[in-house]
mmCIF file with all atom_site columns, C-alpha atoms in Angstrom:
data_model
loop_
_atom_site.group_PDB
_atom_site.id
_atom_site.type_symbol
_atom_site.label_atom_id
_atom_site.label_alt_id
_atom_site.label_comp_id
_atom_site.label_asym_id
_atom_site.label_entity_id
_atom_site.label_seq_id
_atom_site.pdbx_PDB_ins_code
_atom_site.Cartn_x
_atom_site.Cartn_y
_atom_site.Cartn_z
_atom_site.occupancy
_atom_site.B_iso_or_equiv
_atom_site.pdbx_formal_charge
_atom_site.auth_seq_id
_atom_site.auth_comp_id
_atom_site.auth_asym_id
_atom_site.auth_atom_id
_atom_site.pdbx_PDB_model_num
ATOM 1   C CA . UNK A 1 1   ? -10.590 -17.057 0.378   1.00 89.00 ? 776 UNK A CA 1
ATOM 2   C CA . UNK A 1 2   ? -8.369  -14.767 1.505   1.00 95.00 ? 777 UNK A CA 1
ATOM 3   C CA . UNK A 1 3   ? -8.229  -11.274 -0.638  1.00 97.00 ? 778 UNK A CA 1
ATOM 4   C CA . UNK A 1 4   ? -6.674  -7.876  -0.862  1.00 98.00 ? 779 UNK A CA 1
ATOM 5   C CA . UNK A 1 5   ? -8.509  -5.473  -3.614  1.00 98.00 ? 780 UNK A CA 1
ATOM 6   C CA . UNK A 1 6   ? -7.032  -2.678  -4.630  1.00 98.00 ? 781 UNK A CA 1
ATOM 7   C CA . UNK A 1 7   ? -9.137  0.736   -5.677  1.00 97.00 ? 782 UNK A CA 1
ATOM 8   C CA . UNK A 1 8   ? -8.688  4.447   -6.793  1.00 97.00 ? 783 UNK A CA 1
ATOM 9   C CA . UNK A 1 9   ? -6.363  4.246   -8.985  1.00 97.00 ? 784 UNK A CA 1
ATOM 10  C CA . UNK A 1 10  ? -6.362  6.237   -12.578 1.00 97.00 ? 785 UNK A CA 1
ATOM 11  C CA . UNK A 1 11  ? -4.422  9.051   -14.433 1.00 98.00 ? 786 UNK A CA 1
ATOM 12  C CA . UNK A 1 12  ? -4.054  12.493  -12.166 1.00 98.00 ? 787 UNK A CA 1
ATOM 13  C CA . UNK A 1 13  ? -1.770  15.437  -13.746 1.00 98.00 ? 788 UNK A CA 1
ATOM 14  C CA . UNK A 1 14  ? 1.632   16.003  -11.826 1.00 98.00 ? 789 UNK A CA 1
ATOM 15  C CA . UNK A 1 15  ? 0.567   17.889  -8.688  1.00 97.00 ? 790 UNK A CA 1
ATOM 16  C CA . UNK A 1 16  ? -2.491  16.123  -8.191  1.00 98.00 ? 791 UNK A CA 1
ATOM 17  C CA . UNK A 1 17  ? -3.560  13.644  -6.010  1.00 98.00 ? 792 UNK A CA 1
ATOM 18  C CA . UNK A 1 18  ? -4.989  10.710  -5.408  1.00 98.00 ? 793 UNK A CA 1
ATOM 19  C CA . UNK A 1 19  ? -6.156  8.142   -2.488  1.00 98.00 ? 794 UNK A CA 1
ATOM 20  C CA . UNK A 1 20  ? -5.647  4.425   -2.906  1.00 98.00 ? 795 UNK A CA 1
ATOM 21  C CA . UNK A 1 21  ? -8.146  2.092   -0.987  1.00 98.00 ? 796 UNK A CA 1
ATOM 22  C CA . UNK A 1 22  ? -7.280  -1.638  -0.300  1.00 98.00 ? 797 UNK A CA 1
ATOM 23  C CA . UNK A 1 23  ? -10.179 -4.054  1.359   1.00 98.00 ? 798 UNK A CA 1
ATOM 24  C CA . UNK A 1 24  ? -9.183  -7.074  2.969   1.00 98.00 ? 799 UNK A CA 1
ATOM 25  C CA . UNK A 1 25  ? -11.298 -10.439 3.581   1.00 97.00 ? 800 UNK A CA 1
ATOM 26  C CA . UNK A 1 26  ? -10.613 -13.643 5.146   1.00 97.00 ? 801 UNK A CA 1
ATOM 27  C CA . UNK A 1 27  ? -8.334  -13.397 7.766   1.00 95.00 ? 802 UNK A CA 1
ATOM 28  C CA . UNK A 1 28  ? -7.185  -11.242 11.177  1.00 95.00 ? 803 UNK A CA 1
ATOM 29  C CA . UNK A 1 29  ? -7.029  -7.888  9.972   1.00 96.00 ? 804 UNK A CA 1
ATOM 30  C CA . UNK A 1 30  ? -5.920  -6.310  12.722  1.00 95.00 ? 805 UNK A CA 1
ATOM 31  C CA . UNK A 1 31  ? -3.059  -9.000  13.433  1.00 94.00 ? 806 UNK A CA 1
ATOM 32  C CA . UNK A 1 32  ? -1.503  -7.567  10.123  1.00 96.00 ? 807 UNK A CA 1
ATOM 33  C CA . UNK A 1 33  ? 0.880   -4.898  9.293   1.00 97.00 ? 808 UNK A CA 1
ATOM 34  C CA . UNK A 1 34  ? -0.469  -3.229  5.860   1.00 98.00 ? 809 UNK A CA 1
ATOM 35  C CA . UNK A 1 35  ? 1.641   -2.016  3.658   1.00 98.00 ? 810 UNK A CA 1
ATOM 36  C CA . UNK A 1 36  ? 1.463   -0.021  -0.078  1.00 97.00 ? 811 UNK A CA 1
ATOM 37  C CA . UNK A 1 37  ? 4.092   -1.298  -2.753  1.00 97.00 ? 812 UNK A CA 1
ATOM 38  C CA . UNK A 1 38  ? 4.591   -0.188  -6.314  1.00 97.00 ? 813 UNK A CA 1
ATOM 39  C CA . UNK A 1 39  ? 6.289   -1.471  -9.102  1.00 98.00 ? 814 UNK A CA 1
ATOM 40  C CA . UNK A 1 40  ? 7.085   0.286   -12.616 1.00 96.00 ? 815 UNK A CA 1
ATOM 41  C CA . UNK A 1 41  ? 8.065   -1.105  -15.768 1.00 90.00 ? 816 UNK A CA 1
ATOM 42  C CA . UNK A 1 42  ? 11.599  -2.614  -16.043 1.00 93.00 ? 817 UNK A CA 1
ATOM 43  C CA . UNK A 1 43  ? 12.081  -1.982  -12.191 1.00 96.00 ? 818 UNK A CA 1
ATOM 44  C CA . UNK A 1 44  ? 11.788  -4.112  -8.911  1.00 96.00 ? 819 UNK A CA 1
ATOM 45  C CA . UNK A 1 45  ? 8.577   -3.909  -6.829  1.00 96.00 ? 820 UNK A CA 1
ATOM 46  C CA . UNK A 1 46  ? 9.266   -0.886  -4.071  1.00 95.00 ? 821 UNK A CA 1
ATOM 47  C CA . UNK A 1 47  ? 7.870   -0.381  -0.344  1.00 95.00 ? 822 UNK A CA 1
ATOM 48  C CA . UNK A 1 48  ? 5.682   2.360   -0.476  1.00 96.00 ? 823 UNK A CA 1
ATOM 49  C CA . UNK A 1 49  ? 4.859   2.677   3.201   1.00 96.00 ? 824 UNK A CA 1
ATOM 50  C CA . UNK A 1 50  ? 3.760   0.166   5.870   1.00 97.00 ? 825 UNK A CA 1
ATOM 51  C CA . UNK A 1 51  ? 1.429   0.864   8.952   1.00 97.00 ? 826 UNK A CA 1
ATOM 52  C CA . UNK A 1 52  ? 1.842   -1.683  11.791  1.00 96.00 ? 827 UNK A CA 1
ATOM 53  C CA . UNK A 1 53  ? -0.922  -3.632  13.277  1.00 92.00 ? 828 UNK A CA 1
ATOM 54  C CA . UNK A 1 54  ? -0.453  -0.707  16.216  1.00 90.00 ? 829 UNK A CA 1
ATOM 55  C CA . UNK A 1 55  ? -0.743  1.946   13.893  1.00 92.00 ? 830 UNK A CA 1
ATOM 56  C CA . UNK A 1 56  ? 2.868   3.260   13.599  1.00 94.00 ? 831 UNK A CA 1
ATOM 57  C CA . UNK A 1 57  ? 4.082   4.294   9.653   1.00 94.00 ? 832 UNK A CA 1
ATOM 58  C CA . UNK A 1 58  ? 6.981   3.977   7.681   1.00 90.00 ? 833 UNK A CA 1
ATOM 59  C CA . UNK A 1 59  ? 7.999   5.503   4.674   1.00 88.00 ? 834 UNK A CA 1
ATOM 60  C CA . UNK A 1 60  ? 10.294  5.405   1.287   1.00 84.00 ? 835 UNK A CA 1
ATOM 61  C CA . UNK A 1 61  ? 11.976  8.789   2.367   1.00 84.00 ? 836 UNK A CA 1
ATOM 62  C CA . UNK A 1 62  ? 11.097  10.157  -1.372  1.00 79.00 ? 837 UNK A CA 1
ATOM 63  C CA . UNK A 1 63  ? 7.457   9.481   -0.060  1.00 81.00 ? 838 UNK A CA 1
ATOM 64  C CA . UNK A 1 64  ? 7.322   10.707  3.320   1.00 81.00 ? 839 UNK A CA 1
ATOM 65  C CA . UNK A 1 65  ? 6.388   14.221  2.305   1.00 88.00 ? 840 UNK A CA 1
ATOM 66  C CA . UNK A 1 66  ? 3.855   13.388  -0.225  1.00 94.00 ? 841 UNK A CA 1
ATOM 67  C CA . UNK A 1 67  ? 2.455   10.277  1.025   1.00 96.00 ? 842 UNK A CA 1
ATOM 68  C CA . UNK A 1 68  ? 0.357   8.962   4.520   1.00 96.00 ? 843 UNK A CA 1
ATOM 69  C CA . UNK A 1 69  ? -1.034  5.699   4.823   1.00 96.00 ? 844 UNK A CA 1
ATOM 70  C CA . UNK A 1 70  ? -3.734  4.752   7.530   1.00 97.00 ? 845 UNK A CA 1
ATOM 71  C CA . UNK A 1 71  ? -6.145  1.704   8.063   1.00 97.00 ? 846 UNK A CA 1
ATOM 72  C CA . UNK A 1 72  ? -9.479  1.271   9.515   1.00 97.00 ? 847 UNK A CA 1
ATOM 73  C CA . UNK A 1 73  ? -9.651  -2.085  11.260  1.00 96.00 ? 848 UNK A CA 1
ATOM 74  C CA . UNK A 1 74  ? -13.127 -1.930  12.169  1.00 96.00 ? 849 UNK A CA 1
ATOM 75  C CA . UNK A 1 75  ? -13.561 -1.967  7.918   1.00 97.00 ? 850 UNK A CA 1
ATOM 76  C CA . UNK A 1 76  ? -10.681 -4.291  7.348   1.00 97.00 ? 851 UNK A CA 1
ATOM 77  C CA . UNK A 1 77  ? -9.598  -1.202  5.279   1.00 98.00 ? 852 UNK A CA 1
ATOM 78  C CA . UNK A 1 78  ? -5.832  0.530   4.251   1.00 98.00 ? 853 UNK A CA 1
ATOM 79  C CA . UNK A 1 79  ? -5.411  3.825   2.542   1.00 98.00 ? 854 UNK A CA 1
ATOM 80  C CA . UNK A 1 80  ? -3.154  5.541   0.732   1.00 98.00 ? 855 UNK A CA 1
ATOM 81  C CA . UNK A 1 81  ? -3.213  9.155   0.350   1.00 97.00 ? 856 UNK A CA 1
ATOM 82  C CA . UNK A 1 82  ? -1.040  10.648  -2.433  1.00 97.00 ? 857 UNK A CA 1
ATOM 83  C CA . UNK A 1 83  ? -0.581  13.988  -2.874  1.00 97.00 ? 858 UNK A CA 1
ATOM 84  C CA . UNK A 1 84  ? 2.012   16.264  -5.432  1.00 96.00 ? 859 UNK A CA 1
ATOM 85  C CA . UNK A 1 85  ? 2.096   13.627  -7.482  1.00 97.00 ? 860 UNK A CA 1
ATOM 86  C CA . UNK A 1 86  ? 5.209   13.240  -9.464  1.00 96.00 ? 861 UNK A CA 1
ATOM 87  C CA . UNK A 1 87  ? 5.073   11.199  -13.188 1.00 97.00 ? 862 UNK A CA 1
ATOM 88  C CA . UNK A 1 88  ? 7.789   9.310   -11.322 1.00 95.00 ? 863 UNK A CA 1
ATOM 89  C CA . UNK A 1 89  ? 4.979   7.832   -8.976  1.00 96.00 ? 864 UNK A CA 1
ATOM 90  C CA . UNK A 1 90  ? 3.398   6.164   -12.194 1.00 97.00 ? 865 UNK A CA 1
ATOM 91  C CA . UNK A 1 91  ? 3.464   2.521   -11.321 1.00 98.00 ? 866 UNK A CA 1
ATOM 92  C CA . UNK A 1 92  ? 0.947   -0.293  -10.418 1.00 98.00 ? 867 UNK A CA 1
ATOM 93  C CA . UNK A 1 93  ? 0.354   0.193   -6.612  1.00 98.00 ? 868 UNK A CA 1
ATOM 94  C CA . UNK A 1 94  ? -0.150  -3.572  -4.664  1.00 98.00 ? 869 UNK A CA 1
ATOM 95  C CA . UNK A 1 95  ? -1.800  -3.581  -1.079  1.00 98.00 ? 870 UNK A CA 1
ATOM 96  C CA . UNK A 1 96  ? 0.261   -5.792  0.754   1.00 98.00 ? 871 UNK A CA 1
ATOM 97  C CA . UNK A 1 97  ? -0.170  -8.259  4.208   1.00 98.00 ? 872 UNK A CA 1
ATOM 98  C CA . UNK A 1 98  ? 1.733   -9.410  6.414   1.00 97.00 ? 873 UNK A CA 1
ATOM 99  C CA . UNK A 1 99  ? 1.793   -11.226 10.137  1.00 94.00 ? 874 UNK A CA 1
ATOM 100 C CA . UNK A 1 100 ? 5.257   -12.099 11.297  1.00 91.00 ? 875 UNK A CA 1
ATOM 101 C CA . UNK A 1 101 ? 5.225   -14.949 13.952  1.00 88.00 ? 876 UNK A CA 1
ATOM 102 C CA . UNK A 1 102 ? 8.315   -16.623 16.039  1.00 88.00 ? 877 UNK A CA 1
ATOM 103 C CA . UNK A 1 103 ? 8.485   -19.482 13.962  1.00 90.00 ? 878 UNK A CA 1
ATOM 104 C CA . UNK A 1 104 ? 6.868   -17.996 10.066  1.00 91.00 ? 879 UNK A CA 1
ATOM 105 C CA . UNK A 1 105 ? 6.227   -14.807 8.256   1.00 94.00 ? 880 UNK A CA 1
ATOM 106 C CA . UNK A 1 106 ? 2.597   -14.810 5.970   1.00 93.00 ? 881 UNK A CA 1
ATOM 107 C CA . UNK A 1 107 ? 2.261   -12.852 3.226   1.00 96.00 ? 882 UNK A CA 1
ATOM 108 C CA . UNK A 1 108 ? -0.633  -11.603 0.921   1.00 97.00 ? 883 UNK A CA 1
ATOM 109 C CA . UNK A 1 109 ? -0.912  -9.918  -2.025  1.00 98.00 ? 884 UNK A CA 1
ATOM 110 C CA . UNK A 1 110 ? -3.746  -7.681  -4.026  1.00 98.00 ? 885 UNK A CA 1
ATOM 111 C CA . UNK A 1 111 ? -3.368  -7.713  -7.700  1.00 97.00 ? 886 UNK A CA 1
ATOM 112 C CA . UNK A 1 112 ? -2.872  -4.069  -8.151  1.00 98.00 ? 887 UNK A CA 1
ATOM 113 C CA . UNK A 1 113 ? -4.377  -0.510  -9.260  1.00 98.00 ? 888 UNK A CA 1
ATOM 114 C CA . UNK A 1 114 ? -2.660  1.379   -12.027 1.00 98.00 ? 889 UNK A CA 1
ATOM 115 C CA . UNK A 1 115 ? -1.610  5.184   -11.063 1.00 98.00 ? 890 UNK A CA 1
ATOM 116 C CA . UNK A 1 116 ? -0.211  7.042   -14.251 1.00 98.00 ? 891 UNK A CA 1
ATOM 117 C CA . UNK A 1 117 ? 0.541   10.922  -13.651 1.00 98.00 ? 892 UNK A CA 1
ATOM 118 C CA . UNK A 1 118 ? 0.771   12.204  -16.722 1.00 96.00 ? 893 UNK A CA 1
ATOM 119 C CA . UNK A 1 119 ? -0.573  15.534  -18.622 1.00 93.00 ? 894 UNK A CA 1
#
């Protein structure tokens, strides 16, 4: 029951941009730290940015500039806002979960929104 679906993804020309939605369902929201991932062909799966459950933001430092994440807890909600997009950014973006406890760390997964920058 628990799900993470991904939205807003599509093809934008280099210097565009483009905001990623994820909506969550069937657990704690707010207990969660979000985070955006990507992953390209033929390369490992890469942290994007995270927001805690408090609201504080990290960032891939070749994303920092370009990139903000936020969430809306009230509508179990995480965003993505992309901007000067780069045809380096093309990759399958995954919303991403997870609650980190004394004893366990739980994960979830979405199953992804394509982003290709390309003109």
């Amino acid at each position: 029951q628990v799900q993470l679906v991904e939205s807003g993804g599509g093809l934008v020309q280099p210097g565009g941009s483009l905001k990623l939605s994820c909506t969550a369902s069937g657990f704690t929201f707010s207990y969660y730290a979000m985070s955006w991932y990507r992953q390209a062909p033929g390369k490992e799966r890469e942290l994007v940015a995270r927001i805690s459950s408090g609201g504080m933001t990290i960032f891939a430092d070749s994303m920092k500039e370009r990139f903000t994440i936020s969430r809306d807890n009230a509508k179990n909600m995480v965003y993505l806002q992309m901007n000067f997009l780069k045809p380096e950014d093309t990759a399958v973006y995954y919303c991403n979960a997870r609650a980190t406890y004394v004893w366990n760390t739980v994960d979830y997964w979405g199953q992804g929104t394509l982003v290709t920058v390309s003109s």
